[in-house]
Short mmCIF file of C-alpha atoms (C1' of nucleotides) in Angstrom, two decimals:
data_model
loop_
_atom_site.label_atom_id
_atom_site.label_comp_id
_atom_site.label_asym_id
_atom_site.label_seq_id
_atom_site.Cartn_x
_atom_site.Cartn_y
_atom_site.Cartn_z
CA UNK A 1 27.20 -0.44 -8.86
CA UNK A 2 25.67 -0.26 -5.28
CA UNK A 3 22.31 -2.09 -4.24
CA UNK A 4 21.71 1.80 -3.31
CA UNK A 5 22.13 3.63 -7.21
CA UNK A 6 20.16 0.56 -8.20
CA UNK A 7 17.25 1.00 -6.31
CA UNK A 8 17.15 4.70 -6.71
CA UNK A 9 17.04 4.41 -10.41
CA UNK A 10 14.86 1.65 -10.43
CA UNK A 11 12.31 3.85 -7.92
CA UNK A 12 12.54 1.58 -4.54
CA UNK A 13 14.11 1.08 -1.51
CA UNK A 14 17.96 -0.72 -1.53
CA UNK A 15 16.56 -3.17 0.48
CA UNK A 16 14.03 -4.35 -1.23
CA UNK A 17 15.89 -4.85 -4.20
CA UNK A 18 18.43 -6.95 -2.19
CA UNK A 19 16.13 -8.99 -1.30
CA UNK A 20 14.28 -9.82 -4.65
CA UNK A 21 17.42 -10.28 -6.22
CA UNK A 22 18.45 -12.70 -3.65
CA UNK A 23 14.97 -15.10 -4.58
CA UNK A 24 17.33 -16.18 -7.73
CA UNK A 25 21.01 -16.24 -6.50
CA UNK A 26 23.66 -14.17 -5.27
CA UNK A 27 24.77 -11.65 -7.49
CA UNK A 28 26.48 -9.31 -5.94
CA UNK A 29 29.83 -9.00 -4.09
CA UNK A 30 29.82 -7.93 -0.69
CA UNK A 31 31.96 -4.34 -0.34
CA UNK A 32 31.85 -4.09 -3.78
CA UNK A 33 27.71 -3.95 -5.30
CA UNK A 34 27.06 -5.29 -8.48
CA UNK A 35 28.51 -6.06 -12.09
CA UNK A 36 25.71 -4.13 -14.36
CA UNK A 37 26.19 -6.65 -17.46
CA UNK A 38 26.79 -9.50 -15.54
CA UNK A 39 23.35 -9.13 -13.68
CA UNK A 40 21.27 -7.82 -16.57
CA UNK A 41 22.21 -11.31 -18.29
CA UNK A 42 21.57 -13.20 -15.14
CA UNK A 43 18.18 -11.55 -15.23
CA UNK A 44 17.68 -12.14 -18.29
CA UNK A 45 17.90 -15.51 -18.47
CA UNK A 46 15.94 -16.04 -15.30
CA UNK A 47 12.65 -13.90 -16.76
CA UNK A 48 13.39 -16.37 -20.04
CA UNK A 49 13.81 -13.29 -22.33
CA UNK A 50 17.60 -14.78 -23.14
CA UNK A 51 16.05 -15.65 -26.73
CA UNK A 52 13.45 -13.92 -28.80
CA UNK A 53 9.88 -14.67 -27.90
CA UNK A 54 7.25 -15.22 -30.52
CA UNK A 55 3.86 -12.77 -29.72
CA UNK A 56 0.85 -12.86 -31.58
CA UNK A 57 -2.36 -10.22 -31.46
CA UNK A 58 -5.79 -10.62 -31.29
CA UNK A 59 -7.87 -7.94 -32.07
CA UNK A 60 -6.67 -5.43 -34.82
CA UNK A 61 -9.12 -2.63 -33.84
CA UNK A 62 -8.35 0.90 -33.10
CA UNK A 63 -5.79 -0.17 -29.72
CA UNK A 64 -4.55 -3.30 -31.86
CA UNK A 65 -3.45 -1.75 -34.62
CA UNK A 66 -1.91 0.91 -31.83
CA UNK A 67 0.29 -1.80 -30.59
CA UNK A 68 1.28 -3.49 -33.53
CA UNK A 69 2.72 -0.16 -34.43
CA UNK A 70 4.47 0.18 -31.03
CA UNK A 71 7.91 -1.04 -31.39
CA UNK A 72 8.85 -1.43 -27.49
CA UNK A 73 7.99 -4.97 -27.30
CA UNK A 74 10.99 -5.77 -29.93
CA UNK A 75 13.66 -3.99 -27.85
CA UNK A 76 12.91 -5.90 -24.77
CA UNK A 77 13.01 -9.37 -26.09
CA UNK A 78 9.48 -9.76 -27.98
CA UNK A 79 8.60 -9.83 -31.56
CA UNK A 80 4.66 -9.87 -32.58
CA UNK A 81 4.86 -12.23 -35.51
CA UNK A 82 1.02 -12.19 -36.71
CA UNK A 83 -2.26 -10.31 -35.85
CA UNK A 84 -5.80 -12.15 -36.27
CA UNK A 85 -9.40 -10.64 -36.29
CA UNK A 86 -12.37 -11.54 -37.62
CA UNK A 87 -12.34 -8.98 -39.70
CA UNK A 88 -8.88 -9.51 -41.71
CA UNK A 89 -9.59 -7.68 -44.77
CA UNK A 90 -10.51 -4.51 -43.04
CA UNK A 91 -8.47 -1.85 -44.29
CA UNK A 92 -5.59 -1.02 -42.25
CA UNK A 93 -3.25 1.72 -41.96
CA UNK A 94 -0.45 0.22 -44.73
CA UNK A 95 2.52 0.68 -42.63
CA UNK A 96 2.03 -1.98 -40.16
CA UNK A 97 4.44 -5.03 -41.13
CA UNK A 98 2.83 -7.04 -39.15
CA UNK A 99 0.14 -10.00 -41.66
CA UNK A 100 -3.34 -9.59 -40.14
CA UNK A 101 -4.95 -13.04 -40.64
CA UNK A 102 -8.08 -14.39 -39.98
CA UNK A 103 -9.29 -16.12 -36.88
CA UNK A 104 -9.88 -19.58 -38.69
CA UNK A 105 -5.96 -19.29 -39.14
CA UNK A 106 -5.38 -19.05 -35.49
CA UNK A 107 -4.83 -22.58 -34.04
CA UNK A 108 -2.47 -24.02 -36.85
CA UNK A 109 -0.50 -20.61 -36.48
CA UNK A 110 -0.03 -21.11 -32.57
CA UNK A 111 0.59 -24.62 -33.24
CA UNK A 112 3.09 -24.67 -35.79
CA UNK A 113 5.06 -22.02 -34.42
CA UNK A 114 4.68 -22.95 -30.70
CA UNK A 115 3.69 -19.74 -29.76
CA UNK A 116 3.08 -19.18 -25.91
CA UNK A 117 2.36 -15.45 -25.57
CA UNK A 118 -0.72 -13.54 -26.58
CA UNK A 119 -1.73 -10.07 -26.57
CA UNK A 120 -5.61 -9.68 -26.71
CA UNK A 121 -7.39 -6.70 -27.56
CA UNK A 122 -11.01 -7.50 -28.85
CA UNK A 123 -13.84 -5.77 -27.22
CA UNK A 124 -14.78 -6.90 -24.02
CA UNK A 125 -17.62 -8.96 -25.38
CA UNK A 126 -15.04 -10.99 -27.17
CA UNK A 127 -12.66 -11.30 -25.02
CA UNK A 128 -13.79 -15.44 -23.74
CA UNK A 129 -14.20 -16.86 -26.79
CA UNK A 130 -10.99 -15.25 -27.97
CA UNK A 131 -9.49 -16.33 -24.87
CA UNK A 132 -11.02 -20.07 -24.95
CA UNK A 133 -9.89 -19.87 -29.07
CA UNK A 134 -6.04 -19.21 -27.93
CA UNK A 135 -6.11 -21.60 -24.56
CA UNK A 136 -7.28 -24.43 -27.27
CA UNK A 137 -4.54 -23.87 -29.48
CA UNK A 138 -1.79 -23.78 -27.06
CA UNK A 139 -1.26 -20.23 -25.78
CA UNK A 140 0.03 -20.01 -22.15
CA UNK A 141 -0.21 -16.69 -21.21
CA UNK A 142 -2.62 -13.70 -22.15
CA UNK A 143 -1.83 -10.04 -21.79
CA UNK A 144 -5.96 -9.00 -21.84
CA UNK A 145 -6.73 -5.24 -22.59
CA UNK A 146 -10.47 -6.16 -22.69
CA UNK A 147 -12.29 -5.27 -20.18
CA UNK A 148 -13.51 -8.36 -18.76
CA UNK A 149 -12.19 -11.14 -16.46
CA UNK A 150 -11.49 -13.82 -18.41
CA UNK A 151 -11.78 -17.55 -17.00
CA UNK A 152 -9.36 -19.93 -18.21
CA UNK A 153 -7.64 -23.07 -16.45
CA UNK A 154 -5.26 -23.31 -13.99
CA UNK A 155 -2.32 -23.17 -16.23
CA UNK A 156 -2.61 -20.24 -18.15
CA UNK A 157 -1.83 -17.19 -17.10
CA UNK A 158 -3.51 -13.66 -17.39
CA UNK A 159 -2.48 -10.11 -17.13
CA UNK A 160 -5.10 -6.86 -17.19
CA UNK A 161 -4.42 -4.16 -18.47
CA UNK A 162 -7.55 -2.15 -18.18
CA UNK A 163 -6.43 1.04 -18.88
CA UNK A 164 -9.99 2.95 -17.62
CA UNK A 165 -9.29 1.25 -14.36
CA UNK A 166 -6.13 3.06 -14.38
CA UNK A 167 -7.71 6.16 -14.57
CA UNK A 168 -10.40 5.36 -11.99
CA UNK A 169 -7.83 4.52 -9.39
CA UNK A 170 -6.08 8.18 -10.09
CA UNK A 171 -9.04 9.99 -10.26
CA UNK A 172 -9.63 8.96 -6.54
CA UNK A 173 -6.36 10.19 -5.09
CA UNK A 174 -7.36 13.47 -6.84
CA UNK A 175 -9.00 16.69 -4.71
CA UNK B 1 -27.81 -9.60 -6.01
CA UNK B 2 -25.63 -11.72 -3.27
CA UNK B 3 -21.99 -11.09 -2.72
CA UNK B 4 -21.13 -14.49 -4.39
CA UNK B 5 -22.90 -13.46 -7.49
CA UNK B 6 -20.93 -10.13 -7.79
CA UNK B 7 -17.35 -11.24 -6.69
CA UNK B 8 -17.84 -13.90 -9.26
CA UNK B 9 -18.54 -11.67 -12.08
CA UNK B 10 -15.65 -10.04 -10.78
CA UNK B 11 -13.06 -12.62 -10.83
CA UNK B 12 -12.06 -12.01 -6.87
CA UNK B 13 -13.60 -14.03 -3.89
CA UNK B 14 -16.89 -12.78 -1.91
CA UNK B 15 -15.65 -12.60 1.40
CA UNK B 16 -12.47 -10.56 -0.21
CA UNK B 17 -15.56 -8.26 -2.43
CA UNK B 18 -17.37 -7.99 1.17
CA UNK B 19 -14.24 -6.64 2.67
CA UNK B 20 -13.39 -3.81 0.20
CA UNK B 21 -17.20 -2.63 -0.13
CA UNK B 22 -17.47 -2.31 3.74
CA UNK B 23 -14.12 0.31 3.96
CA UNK B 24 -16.20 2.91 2.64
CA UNK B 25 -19.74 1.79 3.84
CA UNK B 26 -22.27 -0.63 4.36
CA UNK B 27 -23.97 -1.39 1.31
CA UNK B 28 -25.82 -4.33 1.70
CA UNK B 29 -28.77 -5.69 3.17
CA UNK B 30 -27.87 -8.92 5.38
CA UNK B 31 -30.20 -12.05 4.19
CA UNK B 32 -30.68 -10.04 0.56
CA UNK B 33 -27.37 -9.40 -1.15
CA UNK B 34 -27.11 -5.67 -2.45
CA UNK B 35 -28.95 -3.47 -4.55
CA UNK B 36 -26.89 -3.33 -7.56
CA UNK B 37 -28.12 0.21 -8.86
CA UNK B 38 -27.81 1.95 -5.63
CA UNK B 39 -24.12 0.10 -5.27
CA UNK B 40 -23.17 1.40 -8.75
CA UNK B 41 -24.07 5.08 -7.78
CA UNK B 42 -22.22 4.63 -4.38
CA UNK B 43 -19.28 3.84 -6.15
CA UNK B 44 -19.24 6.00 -8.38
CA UNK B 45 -19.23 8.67 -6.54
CA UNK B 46 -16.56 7.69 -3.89
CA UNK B 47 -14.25 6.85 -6.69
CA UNK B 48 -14.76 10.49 -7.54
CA UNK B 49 -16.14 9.38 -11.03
CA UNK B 50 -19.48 11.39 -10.67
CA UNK B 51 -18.94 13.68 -12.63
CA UNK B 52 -17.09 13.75 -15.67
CA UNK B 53 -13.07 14.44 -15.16
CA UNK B 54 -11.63 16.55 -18.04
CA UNK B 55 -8.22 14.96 -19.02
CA UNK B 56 -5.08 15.52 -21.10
CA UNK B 57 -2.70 14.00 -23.45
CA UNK B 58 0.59 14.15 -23.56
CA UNK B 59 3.03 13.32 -26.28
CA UNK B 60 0.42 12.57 -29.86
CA UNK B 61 3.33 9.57 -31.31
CA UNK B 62 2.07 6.50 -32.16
CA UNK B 63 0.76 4.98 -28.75
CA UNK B 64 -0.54 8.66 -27.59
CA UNK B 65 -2.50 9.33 -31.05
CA UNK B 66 -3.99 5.45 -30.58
CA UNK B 67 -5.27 6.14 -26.90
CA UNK B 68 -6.91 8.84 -28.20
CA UNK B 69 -8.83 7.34 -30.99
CA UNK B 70 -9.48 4.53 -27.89
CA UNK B 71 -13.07 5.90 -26.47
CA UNK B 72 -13.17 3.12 -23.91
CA UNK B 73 -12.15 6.41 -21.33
CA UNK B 74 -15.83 8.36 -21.96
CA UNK B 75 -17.66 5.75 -21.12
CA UNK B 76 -16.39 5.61 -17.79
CA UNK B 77 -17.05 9.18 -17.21
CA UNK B 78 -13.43 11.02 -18.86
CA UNK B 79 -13.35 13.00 -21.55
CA UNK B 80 -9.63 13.41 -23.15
CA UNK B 81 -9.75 17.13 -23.75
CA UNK B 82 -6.72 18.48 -25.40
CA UNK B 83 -3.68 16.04 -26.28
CA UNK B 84 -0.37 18.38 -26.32
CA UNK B 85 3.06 17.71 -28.34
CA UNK B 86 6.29 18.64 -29.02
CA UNK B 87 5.19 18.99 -32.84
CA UNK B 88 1.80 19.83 -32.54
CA UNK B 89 2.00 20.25 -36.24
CA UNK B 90 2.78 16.78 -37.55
CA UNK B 91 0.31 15.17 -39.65
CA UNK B 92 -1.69 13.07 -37.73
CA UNK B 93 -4.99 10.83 -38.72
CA UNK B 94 -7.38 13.16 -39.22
CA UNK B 95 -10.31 11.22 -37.55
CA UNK B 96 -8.70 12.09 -34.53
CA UNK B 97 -11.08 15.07 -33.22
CA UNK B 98 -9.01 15.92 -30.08
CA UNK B 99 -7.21 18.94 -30.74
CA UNK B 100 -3.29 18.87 -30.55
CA UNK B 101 -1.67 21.91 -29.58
CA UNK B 102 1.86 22.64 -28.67
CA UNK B 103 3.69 22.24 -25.19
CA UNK B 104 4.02 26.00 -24.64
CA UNK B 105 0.10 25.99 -24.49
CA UNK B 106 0.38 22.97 -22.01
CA UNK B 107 0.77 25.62 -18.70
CA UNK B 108 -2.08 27.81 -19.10
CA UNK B 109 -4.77 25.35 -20.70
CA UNK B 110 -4.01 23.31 -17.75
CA UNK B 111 -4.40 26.28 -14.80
CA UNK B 112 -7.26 27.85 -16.65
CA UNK B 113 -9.44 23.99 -17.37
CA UNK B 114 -8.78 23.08 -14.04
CA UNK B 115 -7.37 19.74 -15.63
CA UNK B 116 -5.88 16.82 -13.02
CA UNK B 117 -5.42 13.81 -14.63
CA UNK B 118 -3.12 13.29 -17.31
CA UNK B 119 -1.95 10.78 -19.68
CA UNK B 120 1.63 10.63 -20.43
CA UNK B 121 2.54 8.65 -23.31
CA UNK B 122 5.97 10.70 -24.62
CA UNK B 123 9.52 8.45 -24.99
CA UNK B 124 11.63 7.71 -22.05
CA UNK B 125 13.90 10.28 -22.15
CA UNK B 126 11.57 13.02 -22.70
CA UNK B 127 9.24 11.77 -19.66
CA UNK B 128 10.77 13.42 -16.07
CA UNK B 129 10.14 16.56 -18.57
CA UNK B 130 6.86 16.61 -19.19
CA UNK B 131 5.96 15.38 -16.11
CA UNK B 132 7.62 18.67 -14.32
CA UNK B 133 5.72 20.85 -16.86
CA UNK B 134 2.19 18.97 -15.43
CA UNK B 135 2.88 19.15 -12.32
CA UNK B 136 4.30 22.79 -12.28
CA UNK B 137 0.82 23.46 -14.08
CA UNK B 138 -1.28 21.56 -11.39
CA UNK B 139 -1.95 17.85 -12.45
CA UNK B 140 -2.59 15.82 -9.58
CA UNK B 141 -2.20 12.82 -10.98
CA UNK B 142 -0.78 11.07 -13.90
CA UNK B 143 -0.78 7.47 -15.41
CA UNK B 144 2.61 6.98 -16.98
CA UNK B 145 2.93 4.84 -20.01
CA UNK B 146 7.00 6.24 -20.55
CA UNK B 147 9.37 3.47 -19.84
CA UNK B 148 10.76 5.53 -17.20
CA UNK B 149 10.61 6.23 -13.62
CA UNK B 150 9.20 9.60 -12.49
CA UNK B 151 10.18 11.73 -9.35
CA UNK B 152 7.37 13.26 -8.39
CA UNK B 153 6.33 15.69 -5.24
CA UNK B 154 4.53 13.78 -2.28
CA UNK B 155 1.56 15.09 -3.47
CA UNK B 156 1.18 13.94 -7.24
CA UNK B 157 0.36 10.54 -7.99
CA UNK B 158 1.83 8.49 -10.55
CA UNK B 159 0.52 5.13 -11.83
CA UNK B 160 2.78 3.85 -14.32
CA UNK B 161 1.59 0.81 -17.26
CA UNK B 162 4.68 -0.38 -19.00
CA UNK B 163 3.55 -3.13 -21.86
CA UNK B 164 7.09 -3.94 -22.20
CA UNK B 165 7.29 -5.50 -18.20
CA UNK B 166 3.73 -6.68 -18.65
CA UNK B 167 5.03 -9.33 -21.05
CA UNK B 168 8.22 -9.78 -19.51
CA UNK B 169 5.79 -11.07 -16.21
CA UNK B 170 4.18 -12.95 -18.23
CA UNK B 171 7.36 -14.57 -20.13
CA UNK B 172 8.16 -15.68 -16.78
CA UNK B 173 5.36 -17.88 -16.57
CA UNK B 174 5.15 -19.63 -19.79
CA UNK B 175 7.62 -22.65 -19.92
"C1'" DA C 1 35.48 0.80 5.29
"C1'" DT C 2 31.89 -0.59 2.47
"C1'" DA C 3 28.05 -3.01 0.76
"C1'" DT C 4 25.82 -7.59 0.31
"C1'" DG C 5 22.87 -11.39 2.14
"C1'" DT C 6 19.52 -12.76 5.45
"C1'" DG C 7 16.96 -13.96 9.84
"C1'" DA C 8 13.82 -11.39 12.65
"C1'" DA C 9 10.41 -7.82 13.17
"C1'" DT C 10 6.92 -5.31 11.16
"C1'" DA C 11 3.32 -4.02 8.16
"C1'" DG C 12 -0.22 -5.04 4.87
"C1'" DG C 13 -3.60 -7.81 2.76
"C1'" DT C 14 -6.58 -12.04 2.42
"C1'" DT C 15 -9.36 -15.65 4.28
"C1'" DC C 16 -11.91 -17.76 8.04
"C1'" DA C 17 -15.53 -18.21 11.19
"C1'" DC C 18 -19.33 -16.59 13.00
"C1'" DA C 19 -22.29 -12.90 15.22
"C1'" DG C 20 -25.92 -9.92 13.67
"C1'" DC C 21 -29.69 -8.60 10.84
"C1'" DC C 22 -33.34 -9.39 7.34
"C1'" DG D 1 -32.58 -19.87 6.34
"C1'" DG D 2 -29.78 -16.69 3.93
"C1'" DC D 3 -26.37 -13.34 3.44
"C1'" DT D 4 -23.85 -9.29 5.22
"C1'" DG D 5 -20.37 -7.23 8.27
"C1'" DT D 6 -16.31 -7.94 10.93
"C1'" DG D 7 -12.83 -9.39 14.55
"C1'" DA D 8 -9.40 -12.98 14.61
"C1'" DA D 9 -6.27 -15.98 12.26
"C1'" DC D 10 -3.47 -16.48 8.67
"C1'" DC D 11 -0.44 -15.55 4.96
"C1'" DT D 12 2.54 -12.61 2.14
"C1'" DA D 13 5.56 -8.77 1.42
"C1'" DT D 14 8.50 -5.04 3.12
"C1'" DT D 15 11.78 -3.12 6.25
"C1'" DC D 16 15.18 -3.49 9.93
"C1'" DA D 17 19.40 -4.83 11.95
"C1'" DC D 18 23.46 -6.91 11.65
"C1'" DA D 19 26.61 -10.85 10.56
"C1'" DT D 20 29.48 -11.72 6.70
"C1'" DA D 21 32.47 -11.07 2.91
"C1'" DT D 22 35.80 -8.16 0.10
#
DNA sequence: ATATGTGAATAGGTTCACAGCC
DNA sequence: GGCTGTGAACCTATTCACATAT
């Protein structure tokens, strides 16, 4: 498949996804494009998705819970093994899978099951200690829904998602 | 309250926070900082968040039904209207007080509100779908959680928050 | 003939350094 | 003296143009 069909499905120019692809190796054959399951693995293996990652959730509250429902993590490579809150006896919908467990259970969790990833969705005022709480244990990375900016050292790294941000930057583009 | 103060509440540098404010105005008062209430309104209002923007739903499954128990949106002046779905009838939570009403409704609430933002939160395969059907009713703008890449008129905005890729970022990071 | 890979050109965004105002 | 506003310098990302490989 062409650098061209690629890019059009993928929603940007057949340049640019030359390029990109070219930060990692050469995948393609000149003339020719690209072998579709030969570069998906390649890709996969270079984003580290080739095995199962182990997710945990902090924060089962109304968007927690939302998520832990949400079953497109598992497709692409993710599996949220455990949810904590402060609150883990609250009642819960009963068709979540997923054990909500306290937050004093947190850093032996993280620790014996090396877990890098977490999602956190506590209220913004929260959202540090939580943060500070997963950093301590071992966590790497932080997908944050709360809205606030979390500081945390060097190493770790943070994604927003602050979904009435999202909405803010549309509602400027509309007339 | 100084530049320096604000950019680091907001996680950015000042200079960078003194850059952004002065595109749309002058704000400040040199030697004082800026009047935080006055900066707020200012804001507001060229973000086009004065008044409150009526927005809908689309697609009530399991992450739509969740953003709309979510009322993080009001508070930043929206106000999630109508949700609509292809079985408006399903049995949903019923502390959910957004009404859900059936896509064949979708056209005409949409022309006769005056609606412009929308939230699109239907599978993949049903998403270049519903996002005709809001734009052919008039939505200006619509943030995309669908796993799937739009085509959309010049005109029409899309901003599109896939969790899945979120982590996948992130999984890149952690070693 | 066709489509990749890539240096060069361009565009876009961030940071610096400091003039201007309180 | 203190802090904003802003042109210039810098850095990063995208696009172009074409040499290179099948």
């Amino acid at each position: 498949m062409s650098s061209d069909a690629l890019a059009t499905a993928a929603g940007v120019k057949p340049t640019q996804l030359r390029k990109d692809l070219t930060y990692f190796g050469q995948w393609g054959t000149r003339g020719l494009g690209y072998n579709v399951e030969g570069l998906s693995r390649s890709i996969s293996e270079v984003l580290g998705m080739a095995k199962l990652q182990p997710v945990i959730l902090v924060g089962a509250g109304q968007l927690g819970t939302a998520l832990l429902r949400y079953n497109g993590f598992t497709k692409e490579g993710f599996e949220v093994v455990a949810a904590f809150d402060s609150d883990a006896e609250r009642k819960r919908p009963r068709d979540i899978r997923v054990p909500v467990l306290p937050m004093t259970q947190l850093g032996d969790f993280v620790r014996e099951r090396g877990v890098k990833l977490a999602i956190l969705t506590v209220p913004g005022s929260a959202a540090q200690q939580a943060a500070n709480d997963l950093i301590q244990a071992g966590v790497q990375a932080i997908l944050n829904f709360a809205p606030a900016v979390l500081h945390v050292p060097e190493r770790v790294v943070v994604n927003n998602v602050d979904l009435a941000i999202q909405l803010e930057n549309l509602a400027y583009f509309v007339k």
